[in-house]
Amino acid sequence: MKELLLCLISGGVGYFSREIIKLIQQNGGFPLSGSFKLGLGGSSPRESSKGCLLGAIELGGTTSKAAVSWSSATSEIIADITVPTEDPETTLSKLVEFLVRQESELESEFAALGVGSFGPIDIDPLSESYGCVTSSPKILWRNFNVRSRVVDAFPEVPVGFDTDVNAPALAEIAFGGHGEKVNSAAYITVGTGVGVGVVVDGRPVHGLMHPEGGHITVEKYPGDTFVSECLFHGSACELEAMVCAEGIARRCGVAPENLKDIPDEDPVWNIIAYYLAALCINITYLISPQVIVISGGIMKRTLLYPLIREHFQRLNAGYVGVNRVMNELDKYIVPSKFGYSIGVIGTLHIAERELKAAKS
C-alpha cells in the first residue's frame, strides 16, 4: 500500500478523495505538498456549536482563492488562501489541499461547498457539460469541468456552482447592508476582465447561460482613438477590452503590473469612468437593479467612483427619475463594504444556499 501511495504522490496525482487522504494518513501521513499535512484524523461531525463548516473556491482570471467559514456567520472568514491562476490541475489541487487541511485543523467535515468561476461556464444542471468552463479566453481551461474536480475530492458534500460574479451579487443582497427591501442587485468586477453578476428577486440570473456584460459594445468616448482588441469581437468598442487591466495598459503604453504608477491626474481615468458609466446605464435600463456594486483590482483607484457617477448622470439625462438615481447616486453605484473579499464571501454564500437546499 505504501508503494502505491508513494507512486501516486510522486506521479503528481493532484486529486484525492477523502478516502485516499485517510489512507495516506494511515500509512505515514505523506503530504501532497511541502506546506500541507493532510488527513482528516477520523470522522468529525458536520455540525458544531458554531453551525456547519462551509468551504469555498473562487476562480479568478489572475488569482484564485479558497476559504472556510461557519454557517452561523457565513461572511466571517476563518481562514483563506490565494494562489496564482495557472492551469486547472495545478490551481485546483492547491485549493483542494487547503480545504482538506482546514477540515483536519478544525476537526469538522464540510457540510457544503461553493464554487465560483470565471466564465463563460455551463451552469445548467441538466447539461452534460454542467460545471465546465466553456469558451474562455483561457485556452487551458476550456471544457475543463471545475465542479466535477471538487465533487471528486469531496464526494459526499453538496457542491454549489455559479459564476464568480453572480456569487458576490447574491452576497451583497444577503450581507451588503443595502437595506431589507433590496432583492435585486448587479455586481461588476473590473480587473483582468470585466464580469457582471445579476440577481433579480433574490435569484441569480441564469437563463440561456449567464450574463456576460463585459462583452457589450458601447459608444466611444468623444475623441477617443484607442482601438480595443478582443479575441472574439475584434476591434469593436467592446467594454471589457476598453477598461480591463491589459486594455488600460496598452492604452497607456505600460505593462499591466505598472498601472499603479499612472497618476490619478492622468485623463485616462476619466475615459475609463465613462465606459463603466455606460455599462451601468445599460444595466439600469435593461435590468433596473436596486443597487450596482463595482469591485475588482482596477477599482482600487477609488477616484473612479465619483467620476462614474458624474458620467452616469450625464448619460441618463434625467430619464430614470427615481430618487435613488437623481439624489442618492452614491447609494446606487457603490463599492462593496467587504472590499476585495466579496468574491470569496459570495462563494461561501453559494455554499450556504446549497446547504439549505440539501436540507429542504
Coordinates of C-alpha atoms in Angstrom, one line a residue:
M1 CA 0.0 0.0 0.0
K2 CA 2.8 2.4 0.9
E3 CA 4.4 1.8 -2.5
L4 CA 1.1 2.6 -4.3
L5 CA 0.6 5.8 -2.4
L6 CA 4.2 6.9 -3.0
C7 CA 3.7 6.2 -6.7
L8 CA 0.5 8.3 -6.7
I9 CA 2.2 11.2 -5.0
S10 CA 5.5 11.1 -6.9
G11 CA 3.5 10.8 -10.1
G12 CA 1.8 14.2 -9.5
V13 CA -1.8 13.0 -9.0
G14 CA -3.4 16.2 -7.8
Y15 CA -6.8 15.0 -6.7
F16 CA -7.6 12.7 -3.8
S17 CA -10.9 11.8 -2.3
R18 CA -11.4 11.8 1.5
E19 CA -10.8 8.0 1.5
I20 CA -7.5 8.3 -0.2
I21 CA -6.4 11.1 2.1
K22 CA -7.3 8.8 5.1
L23 CA -5.2 6.0 3.6
I24 CA -2.3 8.5 3.2
Q25 CA -2.5 9.4 6.8
Q26 CA -2.8 5.8 8.0
N27 CA 0.4 5.0 6.0
G28 CA 2.6 7.6 7.4
G29 CA 0.9 10.9 6.6
F30 CA 2.6 11.5 3.3
P31 CA 2.0 15.2 2.4
L32 CA 0.7 16.3 -1.0
S33 CA 2.9 19.3 -0.9
G34 CA 5.7 20.5 1.4
S35 CA 3.5 23.0 3.2
F36 CA 0.5 20.8 3.9
K37 CA 0.0 17.8 6.1
L38 CA -3.2 16.1 5.0
G39 CA -5.6 13.7 6.7
L40 CA -8.8 14.0 8.5
G41 CA -7.8 12.3 11.7
G42 CA -11.0 10.3 11.9
S43 CA -14.6 11.2 11.3
S44 CA -15.8 14.6 12.6
P45 CA -19.3 15.9 13.0
R46 CA -20.7 18.1 10.2
E47 CA -22.3 20.4 12.8
S48 CA -20.9 22.1 15.9
S49 CA -22.0 24.9 18.2
K50 CA -20.8 27.3 15.5
G51 CA -23.0 25.7 12.9
C52 CA -21.9 23.8 9.9
L53 CA -18.5 24.1 8.2
L54 CA -18.7 25.8 4.7
G55 CA -15.9 25.9 2.1
A56 CA -15.5 28.0 -1.0
I57 CA -13.3 28.0 -4.1
E58 CA -13.3 31.2 -6.2
L59 CA -11.5 31.1 -9.5
G60 CA -10.3 34.4 -10.9
G61 CA -8.5 35.5 -14.0
T62 CA -5.2 36.2 -12.3
T63 CA -5.5 34.7 -8.8
S64 CA -7.8 32.1 -7.2
K65 CA -8.9 31.7 -3.6
A66 CA -10.2 29.1 -1.1
A67 CA -11.8 30.0 2.2
V68 CA -13.8 28.5 5.1
S69 CA -16.4 29.8 7.5
W70 CA -19.1 28.6 9.8
S71 CA -22.7 28.7 8.7
S72 CA -23.6 30.8 11.8
A73 CA -21.5 33.6 10.4
T74 CA -21.0 32.9 6.7
S75 CA -19.4 36.3 5.9
E76 CA -16.8 35.9 8.6
I77 CA -13.8 34.1 7.0
I78 CA -11.9 31.7 9.4
A79 CA -9.0 31.0 7.0
D80 CA -8.3 31.6 3.4
I81 CA -5.6 31.1 0.8
T82 CA -4.7 32.9 -2.5
V83 CA -2.8 31.2 -5.3
P84 CA -1.9 32.2 -8.9
T85 CA -4.4 31.0 -11.5
E86 CA -2.3 28.6 -13.6
D87 CA -3.5 25.5 -15.4
P88 CA -6.7 23.8 -13.9
E89 CA -4.9 20.9 -12.3
T90 CA -2.2 22.9 -10.6
T91 CA -4.6 25.6 -9.4
L92 CA -7.4 23.4 -8.1
S93 CA -5.0 20.9 -6.4
K94 CA -3.6 23.7 -4.3
L95 CA -7.1 24.9 -3.3
V96 CA -8.4 21.5 -2.6
E97 CA -5.4 20.7 -0.4
F98 CA -6.0 23.8 1.6
L99 CA -9.7 22.9 2.2
V100 CA -8.8 19.3 3.3
R101 CA -6.2 20.7 5.7
Q102 CA -8.9 23.0 7.2
E103 CA -11.2 20.0 7.9
S104 CA -8.3 18.4 9.8
E105 CA -7.4 21.6 11.8
L106 CA -11.0 22.5 12.6
E107 CA -11.9 18.8 13.3
S108 CA -15.0 19.1 11.3
E109 CA -16.2 18.0 7.8
F110 CA -17.6 20.3 5.3
A111 CA -21.4 20.4 5.2
A112 CA -21.4 22.2 1.8
L113 CA -19.0 23.8 -0.7
G114 CA -19.4 26.7 -3.1
V115 CA -17.5 27.1 -6.4
G116 CA -17.5 30.4 -8.2
S117 CA -15.7 30.5 -11.5
F118 CA -14.7 33.0 -14.2
G119 CA -16.6 32.3 -17.4
P120 CA -18.2 31.6 -19.6
I121 CA -19.3 28.4 -17.8
D122 CA -22.1 25.9 -18.1
I123 CA -24.5 26.4 -15.1
D124 CA -27.3 24.2 -16.4
P125 CA -27.6 21.2 -14.0
L126 CA -29.3 19.2 -16.8
S127 CA -26.5 19.7 -19.3
E128 CA -23.8 17.1 -19.9
S129 CA -21.2 19.8 -19.5
Y130 CA -22.6 21.2 -16.3
G131 CA -19.7 22.6 -14.3
C132 CA -17.4 23.2 -17.3
V133 CA -15.6 26.3 -18.3
T134 CA -16.6 26.8 -21.9
S135 CA -15.4 29.4 -24.4
S136 CA -13.0 31.2 -22.1
P137 CA -10.0 33.1 -23.5
K138 CA -8.0 30.9 -21.1
I139 CA -7.4 28.1 -23.5
L140 CA -6.1 25.6 -20.9
W141 CA -9.4 25.9 -19.0
R142 CA -11.8 25.3 -22.0
N143 CA -14.0 22.3 -21.4
F144 CA -12.5 21.7 -18.0
N145 CA -15.1 20.5 -15.5
V146 CA -14.3 22.6 -12.4
R147 CA -17.3 21.4 -10.4
S148 CA -16.5 17.7 -11.1
R149 CA -13.0 18.1 -9.8
V150 CA -14.3 19.4 -6.5
V151 CA -17.0 16.8 -6.3
D152 CA -14.3 14.1 -6.8
A153 CA -12.4 15.4 -3.9
F154 CA -15.4 15.7 -1.6
P155 CA -17.9 13.1 -3.0
E156 CA -20.3 13.2 -0.1
V157 CA -20.6 17.0 0.1
P158 CA -23.1 19.2 -1.7
V159 CA -21.3 21.5 -4.1
G160 CA -23.0 24.7 -5.4
F161 CA -21.7 26.2 -8.7
D162 CA -22.1 29.6 -10.2
T163 CA -20.1 32.5 -11.8
D164 CA -17.6 34.4 -9.8
V165 CA -19.8 37.5 -10.2
N166 CA -23.3 36.0 -9.5
A167 CA -21.9 34.8 -6.2
P168 CA -20.9 38.2 -4.8
A169 CA -24.1 39.7 -6.2
L170 CA -26.0 37.3 -4.0
A171 CA -23.8 38.1 -1.1
E172 CA -24.4 41.8 -1.5
I173 CA -28.1 41.3 -1.0
A174 CA -27.6 39.0 2.0
F175 CA -24.8 40.8 3.8
G176 CA -24.1 44.1 2.0
G177 CA -26.1 46.4 4.1
H178 CA -28.2 47.8 1.3
G179 CA -31.5 47.5 3.1
E180 CA -34.0 44.8 3.8
K181 CA -36.1 45.8 0.8
V182 CA -33.2 45.2 -1.7
N183 CA -33.7 41.9 -3.5
S184 CA -32.1 42.8 -6.9
A185 CA -28.5 43.8 -7.5
A186 CA -25.8 43.9 -10.1
Y187 CA -22.2 43.2 -9.3
I188 CA -19.4 44.4 -11.6
T189 CA -15.8 43.3 -11.3
V190 CA -13.1 45.2 -13.2
G191 CA -9.7 43.7 -13.4
T192 CA -8.1 41.1 -15.6
G193 CA -11.5 41.1 -17.4
V194 CA -14.9 42.6 -16.7
G195 CA -17.7 40.4 -15.3
V196 CA -21.3 41.2 -14.4
G197 CA -23.4 39.3 -12.0
V198 CA -27.1 39.9 -11.7
V199 CA -29.7 38.9 -9.1
V200 CA -33.4 39.6 -9.6
D201 CA -36.0 38.9 -6.9
G202 CA -33.3 37.1 -4.8
R203 CA -32.3 34.7 -7.6
P204 CA -29.2 34.8 -9.8
V205 CA -29.9 35.3 -13.5
H206 CA -29.1 32.1 -15.5
G207 CA -31.5 31.7 -18.4
L208 CA -29.8 30.8 -21.7
M209 CA -26.4 30.9 -19.9
H210 CA -25.5 33.7 -17.5
P211 CA -24.8 37.5 -18.0
E212 CA -21.7 38.4 -20.0
G213 CA -22.0 42.1 -19.6
G214 CA -18.3 42.8 -20.1
H215 CA -18.7 42.0 -23.8
I216 CA -21.3 44.6 -24.7
T217 CA -20.3 47.3 -27.1
V218 CA -20.8 50.9 -26.3
E219 CA -20.4 54.3 -28.0
K220 CA -16.9 55.6 -27.9
Y221 CA -15.9 58.4 -25.6
P222 CA -15.7 61.6 -27.6
G223 CA -12.3 61.9 -29.2
D224 CA -11.1 58.5 -28.0
T225 CA -8.9 57.0 -30.7
F226 CA -7.8 53.8 -28.8
V227 CA -8.7 50.6 -30.8
S228 CA -9.7 47.8 -28.5
E229 CA -8.8 44.2 -29.2
C230 CA -11.0 41.2 -28.3
L231 CA -10.3 37.5 -29.2
F232 CA -14.0 37.1 -30.1
H233 CA -15.2 40.6 -31.1
G234 CA -12.2 42.1 -32.8
S235 CA -11.9 45.9 -32.8
A236 CA -15.5 46.7 -31.9
C237 CA -15.7 49.1 -28.9
E238 CA -16.2 46.3 -26.5
L239 CA -16.4 47.4 -22.9
E240 CA -14.1 44.7 -21.4
A241 CA -11.3 45.4 -23.9
M242 CA -11.6 49.2 -23.2
V243 CA -11.4 49.0 -19.4
C244 CA -9.7 45.8 -18.3
A245 CA -6.1 45.9 -16.9
E246 CA -4.5 44.9 -20.2
G247 CA -6.6 47.3 -22.2
I248 CA -5.7 50.3 -20.0
A249 CA -2.0 49.2 -20.0
R250 CA -2.0 49.1 -23.8
R251 CA -3.7 52.5 -24.0
C252 CA -1.0 53.9 -21.7
G253 CA 2.0 52.1 -23.1
V254 CA 2.9 50.3 -19.9
A255 CA 2.9 46.8 -18.6
P256 CA -0.3 45.8 -16.6
E257 CA 1.8 45.5 -13.4
N258 CA 2.8 49.1 -13.7
L259 CA -0.7 50.6 -13.9
K260 CA -0.2 51.6 -10.3
D261 CA 2.3 54.2 -11.4
I262 CA -0.2 56.1 -13.5
P263 CA -1.1 59.2 -11.5
D264 CA -4.7 60.0 -10.5
E265 CA -4.5 63.2 -12.6
D266 CA -4.0 61.2 -15.8
P267 CA -7.0 61.8 -18.1
V268 CA -7.2 58.0 -18.8
W269 CA -9.2 57.5 -15.6
N270 CA -11.9 59.9 -16.8
I271 CA -12.2 57.9 -20.0
I272 CA -12.3 54.6 -18.1
A273 CA -15.0 56.0 -15.8
Y274 CA -17.1 57.0 -18.9
Y275 CA -17.1 53.4 -20.2
L276 CA -18.0 52.0 -16.8
A277 CA -20.8 54.5 -16.5
A278 CA -22.1 53.4 -19.9
L279 CA -22.2 49.8 -18.6
C280 CA -24.1 51.0 -15.5
I281 CA -26.6 52.8 -17.7
N282 CA -27.2 49.7 -19.8
I283 CA -27.6 47.6 -16.7
T284 CA -30.0 50.2 -15.2
Y285 CA -32.2 50.4 -18.4
L286 CA -32.3 46.6 -19.0
I287 CA -32.4 45.2 -15.5
S288 CA -33.3 48.0 -13.2
P289 CA -31.4 46.7 -10.1
Q290 CA -31.8 48.4 -6.8
V291 CA -28.0 48.7 -6.4
I292 CA -24.9 48.4 -8.6
V293 CA -21.8 47.3 -6.7
I294 CA -18.4 47.7 -8.5
S295 CA -15.3 46.0 -7.4
G296 CA -12.1 44.4 -8.7
G297 CA -8.4 45.4 -9.0
I298 CA -8.9 48.5 -11.2
M299 CA -11.4 49.9 -8.7
K300 CA -8.7 50.2 -6.1
R301 CA -8.4 53.6 -8.0
T302 CA -11.2 54.9 -5.8
L303 CA -11.4 58.2 -7.7
L304 CA -13.3 56.2 -10.4
Y305 CA -16.5 56.0 -8.3
P306 CA -17.4 59.8 -8.3
L307 CA -16.3 60.0 -12.0
I308 CA -18.5 57.1 -12.9
R309 CA -21.5 58.7 -11.1
E310 CA -20.9 62.0 -12.9
H311 CA -20.8 60.3 -16.3
F312 CA -23.9 58.2 -15.4
Q313 CA -25.9 61.3 -14.5
R314 CA -25.0 62.9 -17.8
L315 CA -25.8 59.8 -19.8
N316 CA -29.1 59.3 -18.0
A317 CA -30.1 62.9 -18.6
G318 CA -32.9 62.6 -16.1
Y319 CA -34.6 59.8 -17.9
V320 CA -34.7 57.4 -14.9
G321 CA -36.1 59.9 -12.5
V322 CA -36.3 57.9 -9.3
N323 CA -34.9 59.3 -6.1
R324 CA -32.1 56.8 -5.8
V325 CA -30.7 57.8 -9.2
M326 CA -31.5 61.5 -9.0
N327 CA -30.5 62.3 -5.5
E328 CA -28.8 59.3 -3.9
L329 CA -26.4 58.1 -6.6
D330 CA -23.7 57.4 -4.0
K331 CA -26.1 54.7 -2.6
Y332 CA -26.8 53.3 -6.1
I333 CA -23.4 52.9 -7.6
V334 CA -21.2 51.8 -4.7
P335 CA -18.1 49.8 -3.7
S336 CA -18.5 46.7 -1.6
K337 CA -18.2 47.1 2.2
F338 CA -16.3 43.8 2.1
G339 CA -13.6 45.2 -0.2
Y340 CA -11.9 42.6 -2.3
S341 CA -13.0 39.8 -0.1
I342 CA -16.5 40.0 -1.5
G343 CA -15.8 37.4 -4.2
V344 CA -14.9 34.6 -1.8
I345 CA -17.6 35.6 0.7
G346 CA -20.1 35.3 -2.2
T347 CA -18.8 31.8 -2.9
L348 CA -19.2 30.9 0.8
H349 CA -22.8 32.2 0.4
I350 CA -23.3 29.8 -2.5
A351 CA -22.2 27.0 -0.2
E352 CA -24.7 28.2 2.4
R353 CA -27.5 28.2 -0.1
E354 CA -26.5 24.7 -1.3
L355 CA -26.7 23.5 2.3
K356 CA -30.1 24.9 2.8
A357 CA -31.3 23.3 -0.4
A358 CA -29.9 20.0 0.7
K359 CA -31.7 20.2 4.0
S360 CA -35.1 21.2 2.4

